[in-house]
PDB file of C-alpha atoms and ligand atoms in Angstrom:
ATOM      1  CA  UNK A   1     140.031 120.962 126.136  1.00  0.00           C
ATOM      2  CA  UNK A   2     137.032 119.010 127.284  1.00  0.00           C
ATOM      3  CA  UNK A   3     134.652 117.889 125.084  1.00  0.00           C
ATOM      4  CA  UNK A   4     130.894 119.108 124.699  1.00  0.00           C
ATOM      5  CA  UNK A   5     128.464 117.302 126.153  1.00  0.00           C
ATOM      6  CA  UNK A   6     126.445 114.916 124.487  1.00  0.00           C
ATOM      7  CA  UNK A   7     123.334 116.767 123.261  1.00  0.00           C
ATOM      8  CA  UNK A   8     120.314 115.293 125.526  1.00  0.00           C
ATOM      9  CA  UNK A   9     117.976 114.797 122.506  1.00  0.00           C
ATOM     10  CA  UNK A  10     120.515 112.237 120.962  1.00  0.00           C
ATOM     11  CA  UNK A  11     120.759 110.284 124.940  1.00  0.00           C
ATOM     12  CA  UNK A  12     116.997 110.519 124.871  1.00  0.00           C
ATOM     13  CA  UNK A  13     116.262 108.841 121.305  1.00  0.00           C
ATOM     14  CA  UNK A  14     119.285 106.192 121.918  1.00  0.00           C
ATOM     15  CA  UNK A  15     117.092 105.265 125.515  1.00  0.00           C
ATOM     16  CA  UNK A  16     113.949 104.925 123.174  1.00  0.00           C
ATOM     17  CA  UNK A  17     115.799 103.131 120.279  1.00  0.00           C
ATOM     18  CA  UNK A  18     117.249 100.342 122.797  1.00  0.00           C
ATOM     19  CA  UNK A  19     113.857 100.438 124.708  1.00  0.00           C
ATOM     20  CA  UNK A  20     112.318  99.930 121.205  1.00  0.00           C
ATOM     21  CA  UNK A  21     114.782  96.893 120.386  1.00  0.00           C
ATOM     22  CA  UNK A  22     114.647  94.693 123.578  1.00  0.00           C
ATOM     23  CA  UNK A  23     110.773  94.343 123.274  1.00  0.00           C
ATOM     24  CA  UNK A  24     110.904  93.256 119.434  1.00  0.00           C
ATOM     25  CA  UNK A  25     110.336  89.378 119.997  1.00  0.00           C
ATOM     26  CA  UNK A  26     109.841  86.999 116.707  1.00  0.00           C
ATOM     27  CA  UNK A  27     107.305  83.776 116.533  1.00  0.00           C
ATOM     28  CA  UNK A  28     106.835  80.630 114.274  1.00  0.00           C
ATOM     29  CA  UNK A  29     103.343  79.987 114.256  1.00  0.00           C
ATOM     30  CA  UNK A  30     101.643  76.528 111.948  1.00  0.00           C
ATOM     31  CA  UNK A  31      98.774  76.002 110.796  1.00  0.00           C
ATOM     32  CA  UNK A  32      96.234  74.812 107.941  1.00  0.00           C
ATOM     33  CA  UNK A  33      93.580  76.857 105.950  1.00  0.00           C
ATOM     34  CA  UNK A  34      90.721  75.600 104.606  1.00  0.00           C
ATOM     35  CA  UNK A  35      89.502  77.459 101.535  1.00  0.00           C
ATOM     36  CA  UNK A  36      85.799  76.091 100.254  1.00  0.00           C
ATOM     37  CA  UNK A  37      84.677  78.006  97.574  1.00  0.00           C
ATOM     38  CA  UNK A  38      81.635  75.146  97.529  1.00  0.00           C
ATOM     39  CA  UNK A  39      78.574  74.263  99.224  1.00  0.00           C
ATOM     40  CA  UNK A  40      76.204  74.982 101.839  1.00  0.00           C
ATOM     41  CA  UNK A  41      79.260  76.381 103.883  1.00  0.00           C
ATOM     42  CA  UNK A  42      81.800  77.735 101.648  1.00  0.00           C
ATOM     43  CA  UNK A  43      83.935  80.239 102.911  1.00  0.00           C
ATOM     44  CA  UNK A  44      84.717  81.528  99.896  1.00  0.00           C
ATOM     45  CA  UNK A  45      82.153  83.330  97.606  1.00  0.00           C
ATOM     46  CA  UNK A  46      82.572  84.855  94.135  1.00  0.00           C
ATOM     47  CA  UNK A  47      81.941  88.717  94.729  1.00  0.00           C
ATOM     48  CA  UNK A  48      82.990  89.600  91.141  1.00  0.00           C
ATOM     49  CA  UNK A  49      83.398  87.643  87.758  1.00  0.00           C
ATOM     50  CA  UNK A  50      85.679  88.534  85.129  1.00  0.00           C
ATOM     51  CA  UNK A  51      84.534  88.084  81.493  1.00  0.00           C
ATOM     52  CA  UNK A  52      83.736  84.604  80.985  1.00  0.00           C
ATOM     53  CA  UNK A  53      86.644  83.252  78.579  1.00  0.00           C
ATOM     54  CA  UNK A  54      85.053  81.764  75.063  1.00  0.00           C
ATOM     55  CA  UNK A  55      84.227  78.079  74.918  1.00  0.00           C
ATOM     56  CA  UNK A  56      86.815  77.805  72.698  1.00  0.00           C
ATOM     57  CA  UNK A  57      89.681  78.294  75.123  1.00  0.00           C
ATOM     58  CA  UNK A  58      89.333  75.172  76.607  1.00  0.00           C
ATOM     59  CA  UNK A  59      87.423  73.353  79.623  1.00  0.00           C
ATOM     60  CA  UNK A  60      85.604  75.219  82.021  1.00  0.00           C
ATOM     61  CA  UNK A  61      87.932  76.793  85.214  1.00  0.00           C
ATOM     62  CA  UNK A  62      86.778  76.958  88.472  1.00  0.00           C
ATOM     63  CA  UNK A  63      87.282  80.464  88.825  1.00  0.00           C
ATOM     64  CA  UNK A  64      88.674  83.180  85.560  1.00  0.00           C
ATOM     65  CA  UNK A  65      90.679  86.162  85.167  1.00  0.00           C
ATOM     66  CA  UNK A  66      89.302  88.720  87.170  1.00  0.00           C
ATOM     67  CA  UNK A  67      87.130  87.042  89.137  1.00  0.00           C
ATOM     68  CA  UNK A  68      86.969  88.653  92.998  1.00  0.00           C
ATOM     69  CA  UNK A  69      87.060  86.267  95.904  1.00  0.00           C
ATOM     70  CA  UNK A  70      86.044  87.363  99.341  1.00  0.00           C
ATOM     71  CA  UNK A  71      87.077  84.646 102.435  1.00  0.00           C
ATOM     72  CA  UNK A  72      86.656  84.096 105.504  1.00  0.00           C
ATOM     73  CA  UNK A  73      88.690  80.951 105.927  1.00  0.00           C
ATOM     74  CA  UNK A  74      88.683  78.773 109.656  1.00  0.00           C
ATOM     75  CA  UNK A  75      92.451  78.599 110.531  1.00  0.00           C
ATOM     76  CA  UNK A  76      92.828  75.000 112.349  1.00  0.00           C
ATOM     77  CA  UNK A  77      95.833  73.457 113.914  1.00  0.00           C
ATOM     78  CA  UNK A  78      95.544  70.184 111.793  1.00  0.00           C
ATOM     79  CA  UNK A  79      94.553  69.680 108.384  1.00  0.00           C
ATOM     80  CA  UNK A  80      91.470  68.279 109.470  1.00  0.00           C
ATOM     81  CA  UNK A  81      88.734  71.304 110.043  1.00  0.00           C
ATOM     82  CA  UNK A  82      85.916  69.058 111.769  1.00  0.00           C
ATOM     83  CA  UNK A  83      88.247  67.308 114.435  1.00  0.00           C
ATOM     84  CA  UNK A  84      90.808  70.200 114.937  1.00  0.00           C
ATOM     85  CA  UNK A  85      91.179  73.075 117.078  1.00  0.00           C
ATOM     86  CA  UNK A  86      90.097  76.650 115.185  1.00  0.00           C
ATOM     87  CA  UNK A  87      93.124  78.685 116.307  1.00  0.00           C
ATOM     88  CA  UNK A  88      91.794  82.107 114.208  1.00  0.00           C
ATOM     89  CA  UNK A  89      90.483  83.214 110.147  1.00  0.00           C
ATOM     90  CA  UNK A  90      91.494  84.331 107.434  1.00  0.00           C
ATOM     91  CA  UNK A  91      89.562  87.283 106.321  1.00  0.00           C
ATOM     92  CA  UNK A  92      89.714  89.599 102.917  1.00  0.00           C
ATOM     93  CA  UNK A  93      90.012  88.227  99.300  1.00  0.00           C
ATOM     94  CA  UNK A  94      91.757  87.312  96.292  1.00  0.00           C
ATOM     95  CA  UNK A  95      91.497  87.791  92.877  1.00  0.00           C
ATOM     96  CA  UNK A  96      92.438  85.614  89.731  1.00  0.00           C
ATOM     97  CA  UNK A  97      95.283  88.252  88.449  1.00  0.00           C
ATOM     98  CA  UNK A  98      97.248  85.801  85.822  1.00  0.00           C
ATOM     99  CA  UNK A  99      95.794  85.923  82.905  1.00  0.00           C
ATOM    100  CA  UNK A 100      96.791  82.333  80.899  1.00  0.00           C
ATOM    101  CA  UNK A 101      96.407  78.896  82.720  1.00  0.00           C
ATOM    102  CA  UNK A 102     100.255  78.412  82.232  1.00  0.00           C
ATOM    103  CA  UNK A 103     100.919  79.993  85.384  1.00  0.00           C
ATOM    104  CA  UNK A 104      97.991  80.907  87.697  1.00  0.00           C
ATOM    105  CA  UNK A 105      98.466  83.203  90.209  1.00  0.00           C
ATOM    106  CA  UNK A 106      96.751  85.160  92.486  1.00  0.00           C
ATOM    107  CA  UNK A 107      96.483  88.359  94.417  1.00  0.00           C
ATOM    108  CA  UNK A 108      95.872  87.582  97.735  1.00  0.00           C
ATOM    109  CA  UNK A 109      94.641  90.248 100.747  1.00  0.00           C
ATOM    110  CA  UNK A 110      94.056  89.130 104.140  1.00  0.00           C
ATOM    111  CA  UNK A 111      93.940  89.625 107.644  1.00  0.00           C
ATOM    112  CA  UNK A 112      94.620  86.437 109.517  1.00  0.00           C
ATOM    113  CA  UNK A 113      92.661  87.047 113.023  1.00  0.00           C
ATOM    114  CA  UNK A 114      94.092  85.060 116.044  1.00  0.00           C
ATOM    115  CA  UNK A 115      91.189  83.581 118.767  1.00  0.00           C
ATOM    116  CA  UNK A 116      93.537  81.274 120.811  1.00  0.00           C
ATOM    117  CA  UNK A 117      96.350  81.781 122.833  1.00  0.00           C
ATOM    118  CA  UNK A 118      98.500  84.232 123.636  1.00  0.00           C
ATOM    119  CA  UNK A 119      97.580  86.030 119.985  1.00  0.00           C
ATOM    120  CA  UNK A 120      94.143  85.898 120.810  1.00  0.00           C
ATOM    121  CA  UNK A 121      92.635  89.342 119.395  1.00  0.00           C
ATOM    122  CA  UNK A 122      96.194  90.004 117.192  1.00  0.00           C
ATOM    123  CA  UNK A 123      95.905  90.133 113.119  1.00  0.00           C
ATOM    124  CA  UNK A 124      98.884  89.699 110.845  1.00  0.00           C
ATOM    125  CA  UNK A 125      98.240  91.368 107.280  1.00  0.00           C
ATOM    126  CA  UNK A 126      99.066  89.271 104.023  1.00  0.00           C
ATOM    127  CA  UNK A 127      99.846  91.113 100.666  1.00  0.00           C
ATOM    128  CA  UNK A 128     100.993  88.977  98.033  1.00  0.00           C
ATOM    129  CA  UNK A 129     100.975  87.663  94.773  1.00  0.00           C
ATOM    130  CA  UNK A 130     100.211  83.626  95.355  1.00  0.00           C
ATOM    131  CA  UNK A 131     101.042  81.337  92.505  1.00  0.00           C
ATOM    132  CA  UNK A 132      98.690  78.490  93.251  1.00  0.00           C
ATOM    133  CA  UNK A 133     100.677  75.980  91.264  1.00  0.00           C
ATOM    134  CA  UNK A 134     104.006  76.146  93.339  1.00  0.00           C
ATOM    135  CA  UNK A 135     105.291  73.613  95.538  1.00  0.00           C
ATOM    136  CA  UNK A 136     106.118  76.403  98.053  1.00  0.00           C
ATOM    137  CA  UNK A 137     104.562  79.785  97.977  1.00  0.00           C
ATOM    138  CA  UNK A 138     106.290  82.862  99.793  1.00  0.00           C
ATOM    139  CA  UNK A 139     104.123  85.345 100.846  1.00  0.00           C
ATOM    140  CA  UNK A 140     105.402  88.653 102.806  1.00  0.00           C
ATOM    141  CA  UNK A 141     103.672  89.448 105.992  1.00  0.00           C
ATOM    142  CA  UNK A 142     103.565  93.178 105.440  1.00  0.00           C
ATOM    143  CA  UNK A 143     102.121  94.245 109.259  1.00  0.00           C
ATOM    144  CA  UNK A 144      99.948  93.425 112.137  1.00  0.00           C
ATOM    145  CA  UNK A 145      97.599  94.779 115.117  1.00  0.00           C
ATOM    146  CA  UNK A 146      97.609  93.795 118.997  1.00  0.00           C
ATOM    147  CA  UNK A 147     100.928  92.000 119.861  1.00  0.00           C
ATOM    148  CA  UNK A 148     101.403  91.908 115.998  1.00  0.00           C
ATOM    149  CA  UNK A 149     102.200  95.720 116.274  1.00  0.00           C
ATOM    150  CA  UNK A 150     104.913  96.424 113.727  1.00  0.00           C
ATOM    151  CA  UNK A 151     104.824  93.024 112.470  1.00  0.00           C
ATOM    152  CA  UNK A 152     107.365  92.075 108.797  1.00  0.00           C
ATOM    153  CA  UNK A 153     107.282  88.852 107.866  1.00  0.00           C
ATOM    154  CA  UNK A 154     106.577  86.017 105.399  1.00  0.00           C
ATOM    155  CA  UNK A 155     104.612  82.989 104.725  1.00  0.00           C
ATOM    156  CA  UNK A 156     105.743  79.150 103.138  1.00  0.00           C
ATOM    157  CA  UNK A 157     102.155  78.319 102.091  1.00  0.00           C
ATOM    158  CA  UNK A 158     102.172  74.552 100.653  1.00  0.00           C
ATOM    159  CA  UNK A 159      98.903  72.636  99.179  1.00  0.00           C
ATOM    160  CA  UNK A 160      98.240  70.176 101.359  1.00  0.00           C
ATOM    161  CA  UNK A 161      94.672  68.863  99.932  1.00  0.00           C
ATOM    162  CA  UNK A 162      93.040  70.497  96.982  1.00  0.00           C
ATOM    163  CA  UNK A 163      89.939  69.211  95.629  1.00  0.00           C
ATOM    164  CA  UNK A 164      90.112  70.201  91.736  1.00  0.00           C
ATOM    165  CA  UNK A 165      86.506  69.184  91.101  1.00  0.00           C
ATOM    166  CA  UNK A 166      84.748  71.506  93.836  1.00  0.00           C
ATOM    167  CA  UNK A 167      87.994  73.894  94.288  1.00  0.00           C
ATOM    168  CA  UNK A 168      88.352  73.144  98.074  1.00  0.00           C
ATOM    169  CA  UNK A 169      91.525  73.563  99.455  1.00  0.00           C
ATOM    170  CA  UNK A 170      93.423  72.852 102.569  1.00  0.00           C
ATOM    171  CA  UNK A 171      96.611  74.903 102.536  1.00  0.00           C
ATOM    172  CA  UNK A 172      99.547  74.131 105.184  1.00  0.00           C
ATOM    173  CA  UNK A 173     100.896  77.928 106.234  1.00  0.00           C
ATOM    174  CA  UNK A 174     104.103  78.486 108.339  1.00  0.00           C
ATOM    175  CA  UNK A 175     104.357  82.053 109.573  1.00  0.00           C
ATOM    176  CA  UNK A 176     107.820  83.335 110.696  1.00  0.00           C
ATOM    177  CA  UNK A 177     107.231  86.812 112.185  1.00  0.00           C
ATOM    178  CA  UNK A 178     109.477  89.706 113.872  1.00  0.00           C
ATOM    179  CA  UNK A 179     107.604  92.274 115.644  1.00  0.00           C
TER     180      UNK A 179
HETATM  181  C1  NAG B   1      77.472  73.327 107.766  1.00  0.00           C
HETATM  182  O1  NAG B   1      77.501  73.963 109.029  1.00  0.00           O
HETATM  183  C2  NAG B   1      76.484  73.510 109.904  1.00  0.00           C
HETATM  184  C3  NAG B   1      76.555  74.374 111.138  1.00  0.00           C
HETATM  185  O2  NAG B   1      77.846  74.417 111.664  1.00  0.00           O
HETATM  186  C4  NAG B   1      76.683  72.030 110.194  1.00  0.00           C
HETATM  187  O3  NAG B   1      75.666  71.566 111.045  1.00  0.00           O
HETATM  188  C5  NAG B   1      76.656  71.253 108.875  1.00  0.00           C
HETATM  189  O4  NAG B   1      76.967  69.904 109.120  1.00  0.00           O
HETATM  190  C6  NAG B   1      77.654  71.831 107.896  1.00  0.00           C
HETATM  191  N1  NAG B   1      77.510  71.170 106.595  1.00  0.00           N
HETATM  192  C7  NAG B   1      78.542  70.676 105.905  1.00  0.00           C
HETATM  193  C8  NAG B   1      78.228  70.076 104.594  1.00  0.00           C
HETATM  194  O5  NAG B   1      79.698  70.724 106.331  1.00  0.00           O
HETATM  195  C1  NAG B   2      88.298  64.178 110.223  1.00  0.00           C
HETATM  196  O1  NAG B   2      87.765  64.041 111.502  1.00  0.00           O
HETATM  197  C2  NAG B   2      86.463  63.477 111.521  1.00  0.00           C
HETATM  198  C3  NAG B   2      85.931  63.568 112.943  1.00  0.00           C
HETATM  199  O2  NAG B   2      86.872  63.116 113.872  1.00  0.00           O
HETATM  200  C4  NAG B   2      86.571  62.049 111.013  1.00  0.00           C
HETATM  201  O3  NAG B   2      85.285  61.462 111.003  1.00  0.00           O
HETATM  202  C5  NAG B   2      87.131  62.065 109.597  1.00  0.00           C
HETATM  203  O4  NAG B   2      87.337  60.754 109.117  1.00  0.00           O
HETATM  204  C6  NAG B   2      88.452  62.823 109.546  1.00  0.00           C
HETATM  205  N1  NAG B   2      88.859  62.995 108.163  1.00  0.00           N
HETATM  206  C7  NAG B   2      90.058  62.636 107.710  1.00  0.00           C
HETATM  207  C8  NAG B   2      90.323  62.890 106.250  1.00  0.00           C
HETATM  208  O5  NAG B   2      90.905  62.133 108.415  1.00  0.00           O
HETATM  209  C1  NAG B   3      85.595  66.473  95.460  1.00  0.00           C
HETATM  210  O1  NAG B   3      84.465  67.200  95.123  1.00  0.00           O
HETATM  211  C2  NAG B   3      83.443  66.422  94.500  1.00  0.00           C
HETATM  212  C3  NAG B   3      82.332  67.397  94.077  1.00  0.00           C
HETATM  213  O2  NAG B   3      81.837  68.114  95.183  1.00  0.00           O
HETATM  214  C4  NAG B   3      82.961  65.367  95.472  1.00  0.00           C
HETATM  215  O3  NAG B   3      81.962  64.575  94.849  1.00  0.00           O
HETATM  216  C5  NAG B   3      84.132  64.510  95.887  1.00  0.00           C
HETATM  217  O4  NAG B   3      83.722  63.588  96.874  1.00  0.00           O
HETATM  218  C6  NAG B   3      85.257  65.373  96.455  1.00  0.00           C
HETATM  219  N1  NAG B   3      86.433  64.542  96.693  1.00  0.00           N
HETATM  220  C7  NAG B   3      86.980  64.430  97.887  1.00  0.00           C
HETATM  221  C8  NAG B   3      88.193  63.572  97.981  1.00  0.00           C
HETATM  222  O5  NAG B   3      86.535  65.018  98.891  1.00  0.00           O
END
């Protein structure tokens, strides 16, 4: 007895699913941020404070629990931001979501919004908690636009400068992304 022919639905989606699977390509990109939440071009400004903690709880912090943070951070290929190429920005915001010193973290929410190269016009969408303190940070990409279609993902985000007087930073990212 001969067997019943394969429905053409299921040969249809199979086409699609392969189709689907040969374009997926995945990318290491580097770079540094630069995160100046100080002077007369900071690119990050306080859009909401948290309650200011009492005197009492110790010396001043830069920024509090439930403070909001909008940025739009230059994204440069070195670490230095006045003699290095600007290869995209970091747009959206954090806010200060630990609540003791012992462990600061954040909530970070960004778009990072390529201008050179061949993801030129592509964003990659970061949703993460960020504990500043750690040596290495991990981050999960969690999608993208443009070629970034589909994009999953995370981020090793190291401090590679931070100024602990004015709170500017310059943060080393390394992207690894399938999409
Ligand atoms: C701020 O930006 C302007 C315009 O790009 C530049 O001329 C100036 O030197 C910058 N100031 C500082 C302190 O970086
Ligand atoms: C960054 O580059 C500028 C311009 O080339 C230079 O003057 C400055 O010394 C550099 N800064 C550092 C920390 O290397
Ligand atoms: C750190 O920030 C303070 C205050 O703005 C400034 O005086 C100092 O020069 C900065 N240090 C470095 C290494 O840039």
């Amino acid at each position: 007895m001969a067997s019943p022919p394969l429905p053409k639905l299921f040969l249809l989606f199979t086409a699609m699913a392969m189709a689907a699977l040969a374009q997926h390509s995945s990318v290491h990109l580097h770079f540094y941020l630069h995160d100046i939440p100080s002077g007369p071009n900071a690119t990050a400004v306080v859009a909401a404070s948290g309650p200011k903690p009492a005197p009492s709880a110790g010396p001043p912090s830069l920024f509090n629990f439930g403070d909001v943070v909008v940025i739009d951070d230059p994204l440069t290929e070195g670490p230095n931001l006045s003699a290095s190429k600007l290869v995209g920005r970091a747009q959206g915001f954090y806010v200060l979501a630990s609540q003791g010193p012992a462990d600061p973290a954040l909530l970070l929410t960004t778009s990072l919004v390529f201008t050179e190269g061949r993801h030129a016009g592509s964003t990659l969408v970061i949703l993460s908690r960020d504990a500043v303190l750690a040596p290495v940070r991990e981050l999960p990409v969690v999608g993208g636009s443009g070629a970034f279609r589909w994009a999953r993902g995370y981020v090793l985000v190291k401090t590679y400068a931070l100024n602990s007087t004015n709170g500017n930073a310059i943060l080393e990212w390394d992207v690894y992304v399938h999409y």
